[in-house]
Amino acid sequence: MSKLKIYGVPQSRASRALWAARELGLDFEHVATHFAKDTNTPEFKQVNPNARVPAIDDGGFKLFESMAINLYLAKKYDKGQGLKPNSVEEDALATQWSFWVMTELEKPLVTMLLHNVNMRPCEPATYEQCEKDVRRPLQVLEEHLAGRPYLLGDRFTIADLNVASVMMWARGAKVDMAPYPKIADWLKRCISRPAAKG
Ligand SMILES: N[C@@H](CCC(=O)N[C@@H](CS)C(=O)NCC(=O)O)C(=O)O
């Protein structure tokens, strides 16, 4: 069977899948597909018809969507690293937090980030709405982390990796983290892991 291939430059959402693969100690091939230059080709669209990264090809099994990729990698390849959910309930919670971060936080954070780096400036009213939109989910996360060091309890799991990979953008989005000290501590713990750098 051919080696797992992970498509996408690290300066993209592919960094999430690369982080997961490193946590799991996987032997994989990294195909540095650039989101602006290399995705709109018939070859790449065989892997991801959406022409976006990340995508994976695991011995002929193709998958897109960063969160789905990471849940798959953790469940398939965890060999005691503790990333994968250990019960149906943990699985449901990892899915919950992955869906949650994509639907509640990713869009406003990306909008603010791209505005701040001058890549896709938005109207002041849009920016203000995004600032408002992140407050409710951030408060939810803050309160959840008040009682535990990691999202599912006392160990770092794929749920933390998925949520942290989006929360990393809070800095570039210039979100004031002062009201969210638990999130700030948790994020530091997550992104200081050796596999997060790379
Ligand atoms: N929901 C998708 C979003 C993927 C996505 O938008 N990727 C960007 C790079 S970070 C991309 O490939 N953009 C190219 C394009 O939109 O044409 C995921 O999480 O995997």
PDB file of C-alpha atoms and ligand atoms in Angstrom:
ATOM      1  CA  MET A   1       0.000   0.000   0.000  1.00  0.00           C
ATOM      2  CA  SER A   2       1.329   3.450  -0.852  1.00  0.00           C
ATOM      3  CA  LYS A   3       2.312   5.864   1.891  1.00  0.00           C
ATOM      4  CA  LEU A   4      -0.162   8.368   3.314  1.00  0.00           C
ATOM      5  CA  LYS A   5       0.017  11.598   1.303  1.00  0.00           C
ATOM      6  CA  ILE A   6      -0.888  14.924   2.904  1.00  0.00           C
ATOM      7  CA  TYR A   7      -1.526  17.721   0.414  1.00  0.00           C
ATOM      8  CA  GLY A   8      -1.110  21.369   1.257  1.00  0.00           C
ATOM      9  CA  VAL A   9       1.581  23.896   2.111  1.00  0.00           C
ATOM     10  CA  PRO A  10       2.141  24.430   5.849  1.00  0.00           C
ATOM     11  CA  GLN A  11       0.988  28.070   5.435  1.00  0.00           C
ATOM     12  CA  SER A  12      -2.580  26.797   5.013  1.00  0.00           C
ATOM     13  CA  ARG A  13      -5.142  24.715   6.886  1.00  0.00           C
ATOM     14  CA  ALA A  14      -2.957  21.749   5.917  1.00  0.00           C
ATOM     15  CA  SER A  15      -0.858  22.699   8.958  1.00  0.00           C
ATOM     16  CA  ARG A  16      -3.602  21.023  11.021  1.00  0.00           C
ATOM     17  CA  ALA A  17      -3.174  17.676   9.303  1.00  0.00           C
ATOM     18  CA  LEU A  18       0.624  17.986   9.413  1.00  0.00           C
ATOM     19  CA  TRP A  19       0.445  18.673  13.150  1.00  0.00           C
ATOM     20  CA  ALA A  20      -1.779  15.608  13.692  1.00  0.00           C
ATOM     21  CA  ALA A  21       0.513  13.407  11.602  1.00  0.00           C
ATOM     22  CA  ARG A  22       3.537  14.527  13.618  1.00  0.00           C
ATOM     23  CA  GLU A  23       1.731  13.907  16.924  1.00  0.00           C
ATOM     24  CA  LEU A  24       0.964  10.394  15.711  1.00  0.00           C
ATOM     25  CA  GLY A  25       4.526   9.790  14.528  1.00  0.00           C
ATOM     26  CA  LEU A  26       3.338   8.910  11.021  1.00  0.00           C
ATOM     27  CA  ASP A  27       5.583   8.146   8.120  1.00  0.00           C
ATOM     28  CA  PHE A  28       3.917  10.230   5.422  1.00  0.00           C
ATOM     29  CA  GLU A  29       4.612  12.001   2.180  1.00  0.00           C
ATOM     30  CA  HIS A  30       4.026  15.729   2.279  1.00  0.00           C
ATOM     31  CA  VAL A  31       2.874  17.110  -1.075  1.00  0.00           C
ATOM     32  CA  ALA A  32       3.302  20.877  -0.751  1.00  0.00           C
ATOM     33  CA  THR A  33       0.286  21.820  -2.892  1.00  0.00           C
ATOM     34  CA  HIS A  34      -0.108  25.607  -2.862  1.00  0.00           C
ATOM     35  CA  PHE A  35      -3.674  26.802  -2.334  1.00  0.00           C
ATOM     36  CA  ALA A  36      -3.320  29.675  -4.830  1.00  0.00           C
ATOM     37  CA  LYS A  37      -1.305  27.963  -7.538  1.00  0.00           C
ATOM     38  CA  ASP A  38      -1.638  24.196  -7.534  1.00  0.00           C
ATOM     39  CA  THR A  39      -5.160  23.241  -6.530  1.00  0.00           C
ATOM     40  CA  ASN A  40      -7.133  24.004  -9.661  1.00  0.00           C
ATOM     41  CA  THR A  41      -5.760  21.145 -11.724  1.00  0.00           C
ATOM     42  CA  PRO A  42      -7.519  17.980 -12.927  1.00  0.00           C
ATOM     43  CA  GLU A  43      -4.937  15.885 -11.031  1.00  0.00           C
ATOM     44  CA  PHE A  44      -5.477  17.614  -7.699  1.00  0.00           C
ATOM     45  CA  LYS A  45      -9.250  17.667  -8.161  1.00  0.00           C
ATOM     46  CA  GLN A  46      -9.089  13.859  -8.272  1.00  0.00           C
ATOM     47  CA  VAL A  47      -7.963  14.112  -4.648  1.00  0.00           C
ATOM     48  CA  ASN A  48     -10.193  17.012  -3.617  1.00  0.00           C
ATOM     49  CA  PRO A  49     -12.897  18.090  -6.091  1.00  0.00           C
ATOM     50  CA  ASN A  50     -13.247  21.318  -4.082  1.00  0.00           C
ATOM     51  CA  ALA A  51      -9.737  22.303  -5.180  1.00  0.00           C
ATOM     52  CA  ARG A  52      -8.716  23.185  -1.632  1.00  0.00           C
ATOM     53  CA  VAL A  53      -6.127  22.010   0.850  1.00  0.00           C
ATOM     54  CA  PRO A  54      -5.725  20.058   2.995  1.00  0.00           C
ATOM     55  CA  ALA A  55      -6.593  16.718   1.447  1.00  0.00           C
ATOM     56  CA  ILE A  56      -5.148  13.274   1.971  1.00  0.00           C
ATOM     57  CA  ASP A  57      -4.731  10.110  -0.024  1.00  0.00           C
ATOM     58  CA  ASP A  58      -4.215   7.176   2.288  1.00  0.00           C
ATOM     59  CA  GLY A  59      -3.416   4.215   0.063  1.00  0.00           C
ATOM     60  CA  GLY A  60      -6.210   5.196  -2.335  1.00  0.00           C
ATOM     61  CA  PHE A  61      -8.639   6.408   0.355  1.00  0.00           C
ATOM     62  CA  LYS A  62      -9.159  10.096  -0.330  1.00  0.00           C
ATOM     63  CA  LEU A  63     -10.476  12.581   2.176  1.00  0.00           C
ATOM     64  CA  PHE A  64     -10.980  16.351   2.348  1.00  0.00           C
ATOM     65  CA  GLU A  65     -11.956  18.775   5.160  1.00  0.00           C
ATOM     66  CA  SER A  66      -9.263  19.394   7.743  1.00  0.00           C
ATOM     67  CA  MET A  67     -11.304  18.362  10.785  1.00  0.00           C
ATOM     68  CA  ALA A  68     -12.526  15.123   9.166  1.00  0.00           C
ATOM     69  CA  ILE A  69      -8.963  14.326   8.116  1.00  0.00           C
ATOM     70  CA  ASN A  70      -7.684  14.785  11.666  1.00  0.00           C
ATOM     71  CA  LEU A  71     -10.446  12.735  13.284  1.00  0.00           C
ATOM     72  CA  TYR A  72      -9.702   9.970  10.764  1.00  0.00           C
ATOM     73  CA  LEU A  73      -5.941  10.077  11.321  1.00  0.00           C
ATOM     74  CA  ALA A  74      -6.311   9.963  15.104  1.00  0.00           C
ATOM     75  CA  LYS A  75      -8.824   7.122  15.071  1.00  0.00           C
ATOM     76  CA  LYS A  76      -6.896   5.103  12.524  1.00  0.00           C
ATOM     77  CA  TYR A  77      -3.308   5.627  13.602  1.00  0.00           C
ATOM     78  CA  ASP A  78      -3.163   6.380  17.313  1.00  0.00           C
ATOM     79  CA  LYS A  79      -0.803   3.861  18.874  1.00  0.00           C
ATOM     80  CA  GLY A  80      -1.088   4.963  22.457  1.00  0.00           C
ATOM     81  CA  GLN A  81      -0.374   8.673  21.973  1.00  0.00           C
ATOM     82  CA  GLY A  82      -3.777   9.386  23.536  1.00  0.00           C
ATOM     83  CA  LEU A  83      -5.034  11.505  20.659  1.00  0.00           C
ATOM     84  CA  LYS A  84      -7.935   9.307  19.650  1.00  0.00           C
ATOM     85  CA  PRO A  85     -11.267   9.221  21.455  1.00  0.00           C
ATOM     86  CA  ASN A  86     -11.453   6.262  23.857  1.00  0.00           C
ATOM     87  CA  SER A  87     -15.220   5.813  23.897  1.00  0.00           C
ATOM     88  CA  VAL A  88     -18.313   6.602  21.845  1.00  0.00           C
ATOM     89  CA  GLU A  89     -18.879   9.555  24.160  1.00  0.00           C
ATOM     90  CA  GLU A  90     -15.347  10.914  23.686  1.00  0.00           C
ATOM     91  CA  ASP A  91     -15.757  10.405  19.950  1.00  0.00           C
ATOM     92  CA  ALA A  92     -18.971  12.441  20.032  1.00  0.00           C
ATOM     93  CA  LEU A  93     -17.287  15.194  22.051  1.00  0.00           C
ATOM     94  CA  ALA A  94     -14.297  15.340  19.693  1.00  0.00           C
ATOM     95  CA  THR A  95     -16.759  15.669  16.802  1.00  0.00           C
ATOM     96  CA  GLN A  96     -18.749  18.282  18.708  1.00  0.00           C
ATOM     97  CA  TRP A  97     -15.712  20.500  19.375  1.00  0.00           C
ATOM     98  CA  SER A  98     -14.432  20.102  15.807  1.00  0.00           C
ATOM     99  CA  PHE A  99     -17.792  21.094  14.290  1.00  0.00           C
ATOM    100  CA  TRP A 100     -18.163  23.831  16.882  1.00  0.00           C
ATOM    101  CA  VAL A 101     -14.868  25.533  16.132  1.00  0.00           C
ATOM    102  CA  MET A 102     -15.522  25.441  12.390  1.00  0.00           C
ATOM    103  CA  THR A 103     -19.058  26.770  12.609  1.00  0.00           C
ATOM    104  CA  GLU A 104     -18.793  29.168  15.561  1.00  0.00           C
ATOM    105  CA  LEU A 105     -15.284  30.578  15.338  1.00  0.00           C
ATOM    106  CA  GLU A 106     -13.396  29.917  12.155  1.00  0.00           C
ATOM    107  CA  LYS A 107     -15.189  32.325   9.848  1.00  0.00           C
ATOM    108  CA  PRO A 108     -15.089  35.471  12.011  1.00  0.00           C
ATOM    109  CA  LEU A 109     -11.479  34.773  13.028  1.00  0.00           C
ATOM    110  CA  VAL A 110     -10.365  34.329   9.404  1.00  0.00           C
ATOM    111  CA  THR A 111     -12.248  37.453   8.330  1.00  0.00           C
ATOM    112  CA  MET A 112     -10.494  39.550  11.004  1.00  0.00           C
ATOM    113  CA  LEU A 113      -7.117  37.949  10.352  1.00  0.00           C
ATOM    114  CA  LEU A 114      -7.238  38.512   6.584  1.00  0.00           C
ATOM    115  CA  HIS A 115      -8.334  42.086   7.179  1.00  0.00           C
ATOM    116  CA  ASN A 116      -5.479  42.723   9.616  1.00  0.00           C
ATOM    117  CA  VAL A 117      -2.832  41.368   7.255  1.00  0.00           C
ATOM    118  CA  ASN A 118      -4.324  43.325   4.362  1.00  0.00           C
ATOM    119  CA  MET A 119      -5.075  40.212   2.346  1.00  0.00           C
ATOM    120  CA  ARG A 120      -8.832  40.666   2.238  1.00  0.00           C
ATOM    121  CA  PRO A 121      -9.880  43.952   3.846  1.00  0.00           C
ATOM    122  CA  CYS A 122     -13.488  44.096   5.015  1.00  0.00           C
ATOM    123  CA  GLU A 123     -15.915  46.872   5.902  1.00  0.00           C
ATOM    124  CA  PRO A 124     -15.730  48.246   9.472  1.00  0.00           C
ATOM    125  CA  ALA A 125     -19.278  46.971  10.124  1.00  0.00           C
ATOM    126  CA  THR A 126     -18.273  43.446   9.084  1.00  0.00           C
ATOM    127  CA  TYR A 127     -15.211  43.618  11.311  1.00  0.00           C
ATOM    128  CA  GLU A 128     -17.274  44.787  14.272  1.00  0.00           C
ATOM    129  CA  GLN A 129     -19.801  42.021  13.701  1.00  0.00           C
ATOM    130  CA  CYS A 130     -16.994  39.441  13.712  1.00  0.00           C
ATOM    131  CA  GLU A 131     -15.634  40.854  16.980  1.00  0.00           C
ATOM    132  CA  LYS A 132     -19.101  40.451  18.432  1.00  0.00           C
ATOM    133  CA  ASP A 133     -19.631  36.978  16.980  1.00  0.00           C
ATOM    134  CA  VAL A 134     -16.547  35.478  18.614  1.00  0.00           C
ATOM    135  CA  ARG A 135     -17.535  36.551  22.117  1.00  0.00           C
ATOM    136  CA  ARG A 136     -20.179  33.923  22.801  1.00  0.00           C
ATOM    137  CA  PRO A 137     -18.127  30.867  21.684  1.00  0.00           C
ATOM    138  CA  LEU A 138     -15.018  32.203  23.442  1.00  0.00           C
ATOM    139  CA  GLN A 139     -16.971  32.527  26.680  1.00  0.00           C
ATOM    140  CA  VAL A 140     -18.212  28.951  26.247  1.00  0.00           C
ATOM    141  CA  LEU A 141     -14.660  27.694  25.747  1.00  0.00           C
ATOM    142  CA  GLU A 142     -13.364  29.742  28.686  1.00  0.00           C
ATOM    143  CA  GLU A 143     -15.967  28.259  31.023  1.00  0.00           C
ATOM    144  CA  HIS A 144     -15.377  24.733  29.741  1.00  0.00           C
ATOM    145  CA  LEU A 145     -11.640  25.010  30.344  1.00  0.00           C
ATOM    146  CA  ALA A 146     -12.149  26.363  33.849  1.00  0.00           C
ATOM    147  CA  GLY A 147     -12.827  22.832  35.060  1.00  0.00           C
ATOM    148  CA  ARG A 148     -10.251  20.815  33.085  1.00  0.00           C
ATOM    149  CA  PRO A 149      -6.842  21.234  31.462  1.00  0.00           C
ATOM    150  CA  TYR A 150      -7.966  19.863  28.076  1.00  0.00           C
ATOM    151  CA  LEU A 151     -11.247  19.713  26.198  1.00  0.00           C
ATOM    152  CA  LEU A 152     -12.022  16.083  26.970  1.00  0.00           C
ATOM    153  CA  GLY A 153     -10.454  16.055  30.425  1.00  0.00           C
ATOM    154  CA  ASP A 154      -6.892  15.527  31.524  1.00  0.00           C
ATOM    155  CA  ARG A 155      -5.153  14.585  28.287  1.00  0.00           C
ATOM    156  CA  PHE A 156      -4.416  16.345  24.987  1.00  0.00           C
ATOM    157  CA  THR A 157      -6.592  14.824  22.244  1.00  0.00           C
ATOM    158  CA  ILE A 158      -7.479  15.437  18.637  1.00  0.00           C
ATOM    159  CA  ALA A 159     -10.282  17.693  19.909  1.00  0.00           C
ATOM    160  CA  ASP A 160      -7.682  20.049  21.410  1.00  0.00           C
ATOM    161  CA  LEU A 161      -5.564  19.916  18.274  1.00  0.00           C
ATOM    162  CA  ASN A 162      -8.522  20.766  16.035  1.00  0.00           C
ATOM    163  CA  VAL A 163      -9.785  23.611  18.199  1.00  0.00           C
ATOM    164  CA  ALA A 164      -6.293  24.990  18.901  1.00  0.00           C
ATOM    165  CA  SER A 165      -5.476  24.978  15.191  1.00  0.00           C
ATOM    166  CA  VAL A 166      -8.269  27.507  14.681  1.00  0.00           C
ATOM    167  CA  MET A 167      -7.735  29.403  17.945  1.00  0.00           C
ATOM    168  CA  MET A 168      -4.137  30.043  16.866  1.00  0.00           C
ATOM    169  CA  TRP A 169      -5.560  32.679  14.555  1.00  0.00           C
ATOM    170  CA  ALA A 170      -6.908  34.723  17.465  1.00  0.00           C
ATOM    171  CA  ARG A 171      -3.600  36.564  17.709  1.00  0.00           C
ATOM    172  CA  GLY A 172      -3.522  37.640  14.053  1.00  0.00           C
ATOM    173  CA  ALA A 173      -7.217  38.429  14.365  1.00  0.00           C
ATOM    174  CA  LYS A 174      -6.234  40.741  17.266  1.00  0.00           C
ATOM    175  CA  VAL A 175      -8.796  39.247  19.608  1.00  0.00           C
ATOM    176  CA  ASP A 176      -8.361  40.674  23.098  1.00  0.00           C
ATOM    177  CA  MET A 177      -7.666  37.532  25.125  1.00  0.00           C
ATOM    178  CA  ALA A 178      -7.620  39.320  28.507  1.00  0.00           C
ATOM    179  CA  PRO A 179     -11.159  38.107  29.375  1.00  0.00           C
ATOM    180  CA  TYR A 180     -10.154  34.535  28.478  1.00  0.00           C
ATOM    181  CA  PRO A 181      -7.144  33.531  30.626  1.00  0.00           C
ATOM    182  CA  LYS A 182      -8.042  29.811  30.652  1.00  0.00           C
ATOM    183  CA  ILE A 183      -8.136  29.728  26.870  1.00  0.00           C
ATOM    184  CA  ALA A 184      -4.828  31.579  26.681  1.00  0.00           C
ATOM    185  CA  ASP A 185      -3.160  29.049  29.045  1.00  0.00           C
ATOM    186  CA  TRP A 186      -4.661  26.049  27.256  1.00  0.00           C
ATOM    187  CA  LEU A 187      -3.626  27.414  23.851  1.00  0.00           C
ATOM    188  CA  LYS A 188      -0.087  27.915  25.087  1.00  0.00           C
ATOM    189  CA  ARG A 189      -0.017  24.308  26.344  1.00  0.00           C
ATOM    190  CA  CYS A 190      -1.273  23.036  22.987  1.00  0.00           C
ATOM    191  CA  ILE A 191       0.955  25.046  20.691  1.00  0.00           C
ATOM    192  CA  SER A 192       4.099  24.547  22.735  1.00  0.00           C
ATOM    193  CA  ARG A 193       3.966  20.809  21.993  1.00  0.00           C
ATOM    194  CA  PRO A 194       6.937  19.779  19.834  1.00  0.00           C
ATOM    195  CA  ALA A 195       4.629  18.380  17.120  1.00  0.00           C
ATOM    196  CA  ALA A 196       2.841  21.715  16.839  1.00  0.00           C
ATOM    197  CA  LYS A 197       6.026  23.357  15.612  1.00  0.00           C
ATOM    198  CA  GLY A 198       7.424  22.063  12.456  1.00  0.00           C
TER     199      GLY A 198
HETATM  200  N1  LIG B   1     -13.207  23.750   5.195  1.00  0.00           N
HETATM  201  C1  LIG B   1     -11.990  23.450   4.516  1.00  0.00           C
HETATM  202  C2  LIG B   1     -11.380  24.735   4.021  1.00  0.00           C
HETATM  203  C3  LIG B   1     -10.155  24.492   3.180  1.00  0.00           C
HETATM  204  C4  LIG B   1      -9.622  25.799   2.584  1.00  0.00           C
HETATM  205  O1  LIG B   1     -10.357  26.796   2.410  1.00  0.00           O
HETATM  206  N2  LIG B   1      -8.337  25.795   2.249  1.00  0.00           N
HETATM  207  C5  LIG B   1      -7.717  26.934   1.626  1.00  0.00           C
HETATM  208  C6  LIG B   1      -6.277  27.083   2.107  1.00  0.00           C
HETATM  209  S1  LIG B   1      -6.189  27.375   3.849  1.00  0.00           S
HETATM  210  C7  LIG B   1      -7.657  26.704   0.119  1.00  0.00           C
HETATM  211  O2  LIG B   1      -7.282  25.641  -0.322  1.00  0.00           O
HETATM  212  N3  LIG B   1      -7.996  27.723  -0.676  1.00  0.00           N
HETATM  213  C8  LIG B   1      -7.920  27.631  -2.103  1.00  0.00           C
HETATM  214  C9  LIG B   1      -9.166  28.146  -2.736  1.00  0.00           C
HETATM  215  O3  LIG B   1     -10.086  28.528  -2.018  1.00  0.00           O
HETATM  216  O4  LIG B   1      -9.230  28.152  -3.956  1.00  0.00           O
HETATM  217  C10 LIG B   1     -11.051  22.687   5.454  1.00  0.00           C
HETATM  218  O5  LIG B   1     -11.061  22.976   6.656  1.00  0.00           O
HETATM  219  O6  LIG B   1     -10.318  21.798   5.003  1.00  0.00           O
END
